[in-house]
Coordinates of C-alpha atoms in Angstrom, one line a residue:
X1 CA 0.0 0.0 0.0
X2 CA 1.3 3.4 -0.9
X3 CA 1.3 4.9 2.6
X4 CA 4.5 6.4 4.0
X5 CA 6.7 3.8 5.6
X6 CA 9.9 4.1 7.6
X7 CA 13.1 3.8 5.5
X8 CA 14.3 0.2 5.6
X9 CA 17.2 -1.5 4.0
X10 CA 15.9 -4.8 2.8
X11 CA 16.9 -7.1 0.0
X12 CA 14.4 -7.9 -2.7
X13 CA 15.0 -11.6 -1.9
X14 CA 13.9 -11.0 1.7
X15 CA 10.5 -12.9 1.9
X16 CA 10.0 -12.3 5.6
X17 CA 7.1 -10.3 7.1
X18 CA 8.1 -7.0 8.6
X19 CA 6.1 -6.4 11.7
X20 CA 4.9 -2.8 12.2
X21 CA 5.7 -0.7 15.2
X22 CA 3.1 0.7 17.6
X23 CA 3.3 4.2 16.0
X24 CA 2.5 2.6 12.6
X25 CA -0.4 0.7 14.2
X26 CA -1.9 3.8 15.7
X27 CA -1.4 5.7 12.5
X28 CA -3.2 3.1 10.5
X29 CA -6.1 2.7 13.0
X30 CA -6.7 6.4 13.1
X31 CA -6.5 6.6 9.3
X32 CA -4.0 9.5 9.4
X33 CA -2.4 8.5 6.2
X34 CA -4.3 9.7 3.1
X35 CA -3.8 6.6 1.0
X36 CA -4.6 4.3 3.9
X37 CA -7.8 6.3 4.6
X38 CA -9.0 6.0 1.0
X39 CA -8.2 2.3 0.7
X40 CA -9.7 1.3 4.1
X41 CA -12.9 3.3 3.7
X42 CA -13.3 2.2 0.1
X43 CA -12.8 -1.4 1.0
X44 CA -15.1 -1.2 4.0
X45 CA -17.9 0.3 1.9
X46 CA -17.4 -2.5 -0.6
X47 CA -17.6 -5.1 2.2
X48 CA -20.9 -3.5 3.4
X49 CA -22.5 -3.5 0.0
X50 CA -21.3 -7.1 -0.8
X51 CA -22.6 -8.4 2.6
X52 CA -26.1 -6.8 2.2
X53 CA -26.8 -7.8 -1.4
X54 CA -24.9 -11.1 -0.9
X55 CA -27.5 -12.1 1.7
X56 CA -30.3 -12.1 -0.8
X57 CA -28.2 -13.7 -3.5
X58 CA -27.2 -16.4 -1.0
X59 CA -30.8 -17.1 0.0
X60 CA -31.9 -16.9 -3.6
X61 CA -29.3 -19.6 -4.4
X62 CA -27.5 -17.2 -6.7
X63 CA -24.2 -17.2 -4.9
X64 CA -22.3 -19.1 -7.5
X65 CA -23.8 -16.8 -10.2
X66 CA -21.6 -14.1 -8.7
X67 CA -18.6 -16.3 -9.3
X68 CA -19.5 -16.7 -12.9
X69 CA -20.3 -13.0 -13.2
X70 CA -16.9 -12.0 -11.8
X71 CA -15.0 -14.2 -14.1
X72 CA -17.1 -13.1 -17.0
X73 CA -16.0 -9.5 -16.5
X74 CA -12.4 -10.3 -17.6
X75 CA -13.0 -10.2 -21.4
X76 CA -14.8 -6.9 -21.1
X77 CA -11.9 -5.3 -19.3
X78 CA -9.3 -6.6 -21.7
X79 CA -11.4 -5.8 -24.8
X80 CA -11.9 -2.2 -23.7
X81 CA -8.2 -1.8 -23.1
X82 CA -7.4 -3.2 -26.5
X83 CA -9.7 -0.7 -28.1
X84 CA -8.7 2.5 -26.3
X85 CA -5.1 1.5 -25.6
X86 CA -5.1 3.2 -22.2
X87 CA -6.3 2.7 -18.6
X88 CA -9.6 4.6 -18.2
X89 CA -11.2 3.2 -15.1
X90 CA -14.8 4.2 -15.9
X91 CA -14.6 2.7 -19.4
X92 CA -12.9 -0.5 -18.0
X93 CA -15.6 -0.9 -15.4
X94 CA -18.2 -0.3 -18.1
X95 CA -16.7 -3.0 -20.2
X96 CA -16.6 -5.3 -17.1
X97 CA -20.2 -4.6 -16.4
X98 CA -21.3 -5.3 -20.0
X99 CA -19.3 -8.5 -20.1
X100 CA -20.5 -9.6 -16.7
X101 CA -24.2 -9.1 -17.7
X102 CA -23.6 -11.1 -20.9
X103 CA -22.2 -13.9 -18.7
X104 CA -25.3 -13.8 -16.5
X105 CA -27.5 -13.9 -19.6
X106 CA -25.5 -16.8 -21.0
X107 CA -26.1 -18.8 -17.8
X108 CA -29.8 -18.0 -17.8
X109 CA -30.0 -18.9 -21.6
X110 CA -28.2 -22.2 -21.1
X111 CA -30.4 -23.0 -18.1
X112 CA -33.6 -22.1 -19.9
X113 CA -33.3 -23.1 -23.6
X114 CA -31.3 -26.4 -23.7
X115 CA -32.3 -26.9 -20.0
X116 CA -28.8 -27.5 -18.8
X117 CA -28.5 -27.7 -15.0
X118 CA -27.5 -24.5 -13.4
X119 CA -24.3 -25.6 -11.8
X120 CA -23.2 -27.0 -15.2
X121 CA -24.2 -23.8 -17.0
X122 CA -22.3 -21.7 -14.5
X123 CA -19.2 -23.9 -14.9
X124 CA -19.4 -23.5 -18.7
X125 CA -19.8 -19.8 -18.7
X126 CA -17.2 -19.2 -16.0
X127 CA -14.5 -21.2 -17.8
X128 CA -15.2 -20.0 -21.3
X129 CA -15.4 -16.3 -20.4
X130 CA -12.3 -16.6 -18.2
X131 CA -10.4 -18.4 -21.0
X132 CA -11.5 -15.7 -23.5
X133 CA -10.3 -13.1 -21.0
X134 CA -6.9 -14.7 -20.6
X135 CA -6.5 -14.8 -24.4
X136 CA -7.3 -11.1 -24.7
X137 CA -5.0 -10.4 -21.7
X138 CA -2.2 -12.1 -23.7
X139 CA -2.8 -9.6 -26.4
X140 CA -2.8 -6.7 -23.9
X141 CA 0.6 -7.9 -22.6
X142 CA 2.0 -7.5 -26.1
X143 CA 1.0 -3.9 -26.2
X144 CA 3.6 -1.2 -25.2
X145 CA 1.3 0.1 -22.5
X146 CA 0.0 -3.3 -21.5
X147 CA 2.3 -4.0 -18.6
X148 CA 2.5 -0.4 -17.4
X149 CA -1.2 0.0 -17.1
X150 CA -1.4 -2.8 -14.5
X151 CA -4.5 -4.4 -16.0
X152 CA -3.6 -7.7 -14.4
X153 CA -4.5 -6.1 -11.0
X154 CA -8.1 -6.8 -11.9
X155 CA -7.5 -10.5 -11.7
X156 CA -5.9 -10.6 -8.2
X157 CA -6.9 -7.2 -6.9
X158 CA -4.7 -4.2 -5.9
X159 CA -6.5 -2.1 -3.4
X160 CA -3.4 0.1 -3.0
X161 CA -4.1 1.5 -6.5
X162 CA -7.5 2.7 -5.3
X163 CA -7.9 6.5 -5.9
X164 CA -10.2 8.9 -4.2
X165 CA -12.7 8.8 -7.0
X166 CA -12.7 5.0 -6.9
X167 CA -13.6 5.1 -3.2
X168 CA -16.4 7.6 -3.9
X169 CA -17.7 5.3 -6.7
X170 CA -17.7 2.3 -4.3
X171 CA -19.5 4.5 -1.7
X172 CA -22.1 5.5 -4.2
X173 CA -22.7 1.9 -5.1
X174 CA -22.9 0.9 -1.4
X175 CA -25.5 3.6 -0.8
X176 CA -27.5 2.4 -3.9
X177 CA -27.3 -1.2 -2.7
X178 CA -28.5 -0.4 0.8
X179 CA -31.3 1.9 -0.4
X180 CA -32.5 -0.6 -3.0
X181 CA -32.4 -3.5 -0.6
X182 CA -34.4 -1.4 1.9
X183 CA -37.0 -0.4 -0.7
X184 CA -37.4 -3.9 -2.2
X185 CA -36.9 -5.8 1.1
X186 CA -40.4 -7.2 1.1
X187 CA -40.2 -8.4 -2.5
X188 CA -36.7 -9.7 -2.1
X189 CA -37.7 -11.6 1.0
X190 CA -40.6 -13.4 -0.5
X191 CA -38.7 -14.0 -3.7
X192 CA -35.8 -15.7 -1.8
X193 CA -38.1 -18.1 0.1
X194 CA -40.9 -19.0 -2.4
X195 CA -40.8 -17.8 -5.9
X196 CA -44.2 -19.3 -6.9
X197 CA -45.9 -17.7 -3.9
X198 CA -44.3 -14.4 -4.7
X199 CA -45.8 -14.6 -8.2
X200 CA -49.2 -15.4 -6.8
X201 CA -49.1 -12.4 -4.5
X202 CA -48.4 -10.0 -7.5
X203 CA -44.7 -9.7 -7.0
X204 CA -43.0 -9.0 -10.4
X205 CA -40.6 -12.0 -10.0
X206 CA -38.6 -11.5 -13.2
X207 CA -38.1 -7.7 -12.6
X208 CA -37.1 -8.3 -8.9
X209 CA -34.7 -11.0 -10.0
X210 CA -33.1 -8.6 -12.5
X211 CA -32.9 -5.8 -10.0
X212 CA -31.2 -8.2 -7.5
X213 CA -28.7 -9.4 -10.1
X214 CA -28.1 -5.8 -11.3
X215 CA -27.1 -4.9 -7.7
X216 CA -24.8 -8.0 -7.6
X217 CA -23.2 -6.9 -10.9
X218 CA -22.7 -3.4 -9.6
X219 CA -21.0 -4.6 -6.4
X220 CA -18.9 -7.1 -8.3
X221 CA -17.6 -4.6 -10.9
X222 CA -16.7 -1.9 -8.4
X223 CA -15.0 -4.6 -6.2
X224 CA -12.7 -5.9 -9.0
X225 CA -9.9 -3.4 -8.3
X226 CA -10.0 -4.0 -4.5
X227 CA -10.0 -7.8 -4.3
X228 CA -9.9 -9.0 -7.9
X229 CA -12.3 -11.0 -9.9
X230 CA -11.2 -14.3 -8.4
X231 CA -11.8 -13.2 -4.8
X232 CA -14.7 -10.7 -5.1
X233 CA -17.2 -13.6 -5.0
X234 CA -15.9 -14.4 -1.5
X235 CA -17.3 -11.1 -0.2
X236 CA -20.7 -12.0 -1.6
X237 CA -20.8 -15.4 -0.1
X238 CA -18.8 -15.6 3.1
X239 CA -20.5 -12.8 5.2
X240 CA -24.1 -14.0 4.6
X241 CA -23.1 -17.6 5.3
X242 CA -21.4 -16.5 8.5
X243 CA -24.4 -14.4 9.5
X244 CA -26.8 -17.3 8.9
X245 CA -25.2 -19.1 11.9
X246 CA -26.4 -16.4 14.3
X247 CA -30.0 -15.8 13.4
X248 CA -33.1 -17.0 11.6
X249 CA -34.4 -13.4 11.1
X250 CA -33.7 -12.1 7.6
X251 CA -33.5 -8.4 8.6
X252 CA -31.0 -9.3 11.4
X253 CA -29.1 -11.6 9.0
X254 CA -28.8 -8.8 6.4
X255 CA -27.5 -6.3 9.0
X256 CA -25.0 -8.9 10.4
X257 CA -23.8 -9.8 6.9
X258 CA -23.3 -6.1 6.0
X259 CA -21.4 -5.5 9.3
X260 CA -19.4 -8.7 8.8
X261 CA -18.4 -7.8 5.3
X262 CA -17.5 -4.3 6.3
X263 CA -15.4 -5.4 9.3
X264 CA -13.6 -8.0 7.2
X265 CA -12.7 -5.4 4.6
X266 CA -11.6 -2.9 7.3
X267 CA -9.4 -5.4 9.1
X268 CA -7.9 -6.8 5.9
X269 CA -7.2 -3.3 4.4
X270 CA -5.7 -2.1 7.7
X271 CA -3.5 -5.2 8.1
X272 CA -2.3 -4.8 4.5
X273 CA -1.5 -1.1 5.2
X274 CA 0.7 -2.3 8.2
X275 CA 2.3 -5.1 6.2
X276 CA 2.6 -3.8 2.6
X277 CA 4.0 -7.1 1.3
X278 CA 0.7 -8.9 2.0
X279 CA -1.9 -8.7 -0.8
X280 CA -4.9 -6.6 0.3
X281 CA -7.6 -8.7 -1.5
X282 CA -6.3 -12.0 -0.1
X283 CA -6.0 -10.6 3.4
X284 CA -9.6 -9.2 3.2
X285 CA -10.9 -12.6 2.2
X286 CA -8.9 -14.3 4.9
X287 CA -10.4 -12.0 7.5
X288 CA -13.9 -12.9 6.2
X289 CA -12.9 -16.5 6.4
X290 CA -11.8 -16.1 10.0
X291 CA -15.2 -14.5 10.9
X292 CA -16.9 -17.4 9.2
X293 CA -14.8 -19.9 11.2
X294 CA -15.7 -18.1 14.5
X295 CA -19.4 -18.0 13.5
X296 CA -19.4 -21.7 12.5
X297 CA -17.8 -22.7 15.9
X298 CA -19.3 -20.2 18.4
X299 CA -22.8 -19.3 17.2
X300 CA -25.1 -20.0 20.1
X301 CA -27.7 -22.1 18.3
X302 CA -26.3 -23.2 15.0
X303 CA -22.6 -23.3 15.9
X304 CA -20.7 -26.6 16.0
X305 CA -19.8 -26.2 19.6
X306 CA -23.4 -25.6 20.6
X307 CA -24.6 -28.5 18.5
X308 CA -21.9 -30.8 19.9
X309 CA -23.0 -29.7 23.4
X310 CA -26.6 -30.4 22.7
X311 CA -25.8 -33.7 21.2
X312 CA -23.6 -34.7 24.1
X313 CA -26.3 -33.5 26.7
X314 CA -29.0 -35.5 24.9
X315 CA -26.9 -38.6 24.7
X316 CA -26.1 -38.2 28.4
X317 CA -29.8 -37.7 29.3
X318 CA -30.9 -40.7 27.2
X319 CA -28.3 -43.0 28.9
X320 CA -29.5 -41.8 32.3
X321 CA -33.2 -42.4 31.4
X322 CA -32.4 -45.9 30.1
X323 CA -30.7 -46.8 33.3
X324 CA -33.6 -45.4 35.5
X325 CA -36.2 -47.3 33.4
X326 CA -34.2 -50.5 33.9
X327 CA -34.3 -49.9 37.7
X328 CA -38.1 -49.2 37.5
X329 CA -38.7 -52.4 35.4
X330 CA -36.6 -54.4 37.9
X331 CA -38.6 -53.1 40.9
X332 CA -41.8 -53.8 38.9
X333 CA -40.8 -57.4 38.4
X334 CA -39.6 -58.1 41.9
X335 CA -40.3 -55.6 44.6
X336 CA -39.6 -52.0 45.6
X337 CA -36.2 -51.5 47.1
X338 CA -34.7 -54.8 45.7
X339 CA -31.1 -54.0 44.7
X340 CA -29.5 -54.7 41.3
X341 CA -25.9 -55.0 40.4
X342 CA -24.0 -53.6 37.4
X343 CA -23.4 -57.1 36.1
X344 CA -27.2 -57.7 36.0
X345 CA -27.7 -54.5 34.2
X346 CA -25.1 -55.4 31.6
X347 CA -26.6 -58.9 31.2
X348 CA -30.1 -57.5 30.7
X349 CA -29.3 -54.9 28.1
X350 CA -27.0 -54.6 25.2
X351 CA -25.1 -51.6 26.8
X352 CA -21.4 -51.1 27.0
X353 CA -19.8 -51.2 30.4
X354 CA -18.5 -47.6 29.9
X355 CA -22.0 -46.2 29.1
X356 CA -23.6 -48.0 32.1
X357 CA -20.9 -46.8 34.5
X358 CA -21.2 -43.2 33.1
X359 CA -25.0 -43.1 33.5
X360 CA -24.8 -44.6 37.0
X361 CA -22.3 -42.1 38.1
X362 CA -24.6 -39.3 36.8
X363 CA -27.6 -40.9 38.6
X364 CA -25.7 -41.1 41.9
X365 CA -24.6 -37.5 41.6
X366 CA -28.2 -36.4 40.9
X367 CA -29.3 -38.4 44.0
X368 CA -31.6 -40.7 42.0
X369 CA -29.6 -43.9 42.7
X370 CA -27.7 -45.0 45.9
X371 CA -25.5 -47.9 46.8
X372 CA -26.8 -50.3 49.4
X373 CA -24.9 -52.1 52.1
X374 CA -24.9 -55.3 50.1
X375 CA -23.2 -53.7 47.1
X376 CA -26.4 -53.5 45.2
X377 CA -27.8 -50.3 43.6
X378 CA -31.2 -49.0 44.5
X379 CA -33.5 -46.1 43.5
X380 CA -33.9 -43.3 46.0
X381 CA -37.3 -41.8 46.6
X382 CA -36.6 -39.0 44.0
X383 CA -35.1 -41.5 41.6
X384 CA -38.2 -43.7 41.9
X385 CA -40.5 -40.9 41.0
X386 CA -38.4 -40.0 37.9
X387 CA -38.0 -43.6 36.9
X388 CA -41.8 -44.2 37.1
X389 CA -42.4 -41.1 34.9
X390 CA -39.9 -42.4 32.3
X391 CA -41.4 -46.0 32.4
X392 CA -44.9 -44.6 32.0
X393 CA -44.0 -42.5 29.0
X394 CA -42.3 -45.5 27.4
X395 CA -45.3 -47.7 27.9
X396 CA -47.7 -45.1 26.7
X397 CA -45.7 -44.7 23.5
X398 CA -45.5 -48.4 23.1
X399 CA -49.3 -48.8 23.3
X400 CA -49.8 -45.9 20.9
X401 CA -47.5 -47.6 18.3
X402 CA -49.2 -50.9 18.8
X403 CA -52.8 -49.6 18.5
X404 CA -52.3 -46.8 15.9
X405 CA -49.2 -47.8 13.9
X406 CA -49.8 -51.5 13.7
X407 CA -46.3 -52.3 15.1
X408 CA -46.0 -55.8 16.6
X409 CA -45.6 -55.9 20.4
X410 CA -42.4 -57.9 20.1
X411 CA -40.8 -55.1 18.1
X412 CA -42.3 -52.0 19.7
X413 CA -39.7 -51.7 22.5
X414 CA -36.9 -50.5 20.2
X415 CA -39.2 -48.0 18.3
X416 CA -40.4 -46.5 21.6
X417 CA -36.8 -46.1 22.7
X418 CA -36.2 -43.7 19.7
X419 CA -38.9 -41.3 20.7
X420 CA -39.6 -41.5 24.4
X421 CA -36.8 -39.2 25.3
X422 CA -38.3 -36.2 23.5
X423 CA -41.9 -36.6 24.7
X424 CA -43.0 -33.3 26.2
X425 CA -45.8 -33.0 28.8
X426 CA -48.4 -31.8 26.2
X427 CA -47.6 -34.8 24.0
X428 CA -47.9 -37.1 27.0
X429 CA -51.4 -35.6 27.7
X430 CA -52.3 -36.2 24.0
X431 CA -51.2 -39.9 24.3
X432 CA -53.3 -40.3 27.4
X433 CA -56.3 -39.0 25.7
X434 CA -55.7 -41.1 22.5
X435 CA -55.2 -44.2 24.6
X436 CA -57.8 -43.4 27.2
X437 CA -55.3 -44.4 29.8
X438 CA -55.7 -43.1 33.3
X439 CA -53.8 -45.7 35.3
X440 CA -50.4 -44.8 36.6
X441 CA -48.2 -47.1 34.6
X442 CA -49.6 -49.4 31.8
X443 CA -48.5 -53.0 31.9
X444 CA -45.7 -54.0 29.5
X445 CA -47.2 -55.1 26.2
X446 CA -44.3 -57.6 25.5
X447 CA -42.2 -60.1 27.4
X448 CA -39.6 -58.4 29.5
X449 CA -36.0 -59.6 29.8
X450 CA -35.0 -60.6 33.3
X451 CA -32.6 -58.4 35.2
X452 CA -32.7 -59.8 38.6

């Protein structure tokens, strides 16, 4: 990045990373350097726009369309440069936009007329347009001004070359994207979730689809210089995907995606300003990837850690309930207070020793099972109440399956095991009404295995 840096004496073969000093960090964070300010603000606005419109493209299942679109811009950029022979940013972006729109129309045409599957159509257009662009770039490189113009920066991105007017252009596009998404929020929302229902409600589906894709085209084209055509699609996909982990509300998801995209671009551009040897576009995408990773792991409801915790807790609860039911069935067969050993539990059920010991330790800690003086294990008063509740739910569900699902009594035990642990009180009341059962615990409908 073209910000002022302290004079250093480094060899061009030095591939190490030069860590910035605190004064450089403070200077970058406060945006005191003009170039840093332009690049960071321009990139941040680009991330905001990409996150907002990317949310609807992601939910509309048009995320990969952005990838095809970005690669389809390459022939337009190269062709405009071959015609005018100079680097005129507005004309190059116009060429990129026209070429990108042609790429999108090509995907729609392949998907509609010969009815090629969308992923195949995207793959065809992406590779053909990118191949054409590379051929034209080869011709650009042979021109006298080809290398000096730095056209190749559109492929990998070069945010350091961003000028004040480029930042203003990105800002204008960001405002247009946010305003358009606010105005068409209702139509975009219904279009993303049910296209046929949207049409039946009078929503102009085709027009709204074109408006959405036009906003994606605008965001992609203005983002080419910052992150490059290969990586710009990441700003359209990653922030909405990360935001999806945190919420089911579309409006909240849109705001989170915009904030996530802006924060990724701000962190990436600032890091690139502090370490000029690192490419800005790649750093921005890596920051977005880091936010996605955090969201995937730490989101409270959809995150992997939360899902693992819920799965582990459910498994632990199921094991505990199985053991308590075994105690209740044992007392039902013999008498209340008759002890049972771990060996008898293992012989009666196809449980592993580790799972039985784990569930028993939990039951003892909860005060539901206690060790007797003879070495046997017995239910406590609290454990007997809980075990009776579990056994009753199991029997009710068994009877329901036998009477209403025509499952043989000899096979119903395993089926009931799969469901009994998630029976809520309202469902239990429904089972009681359906079975007309008012007794405490229905008798077992099948032969029980002995566990004496």
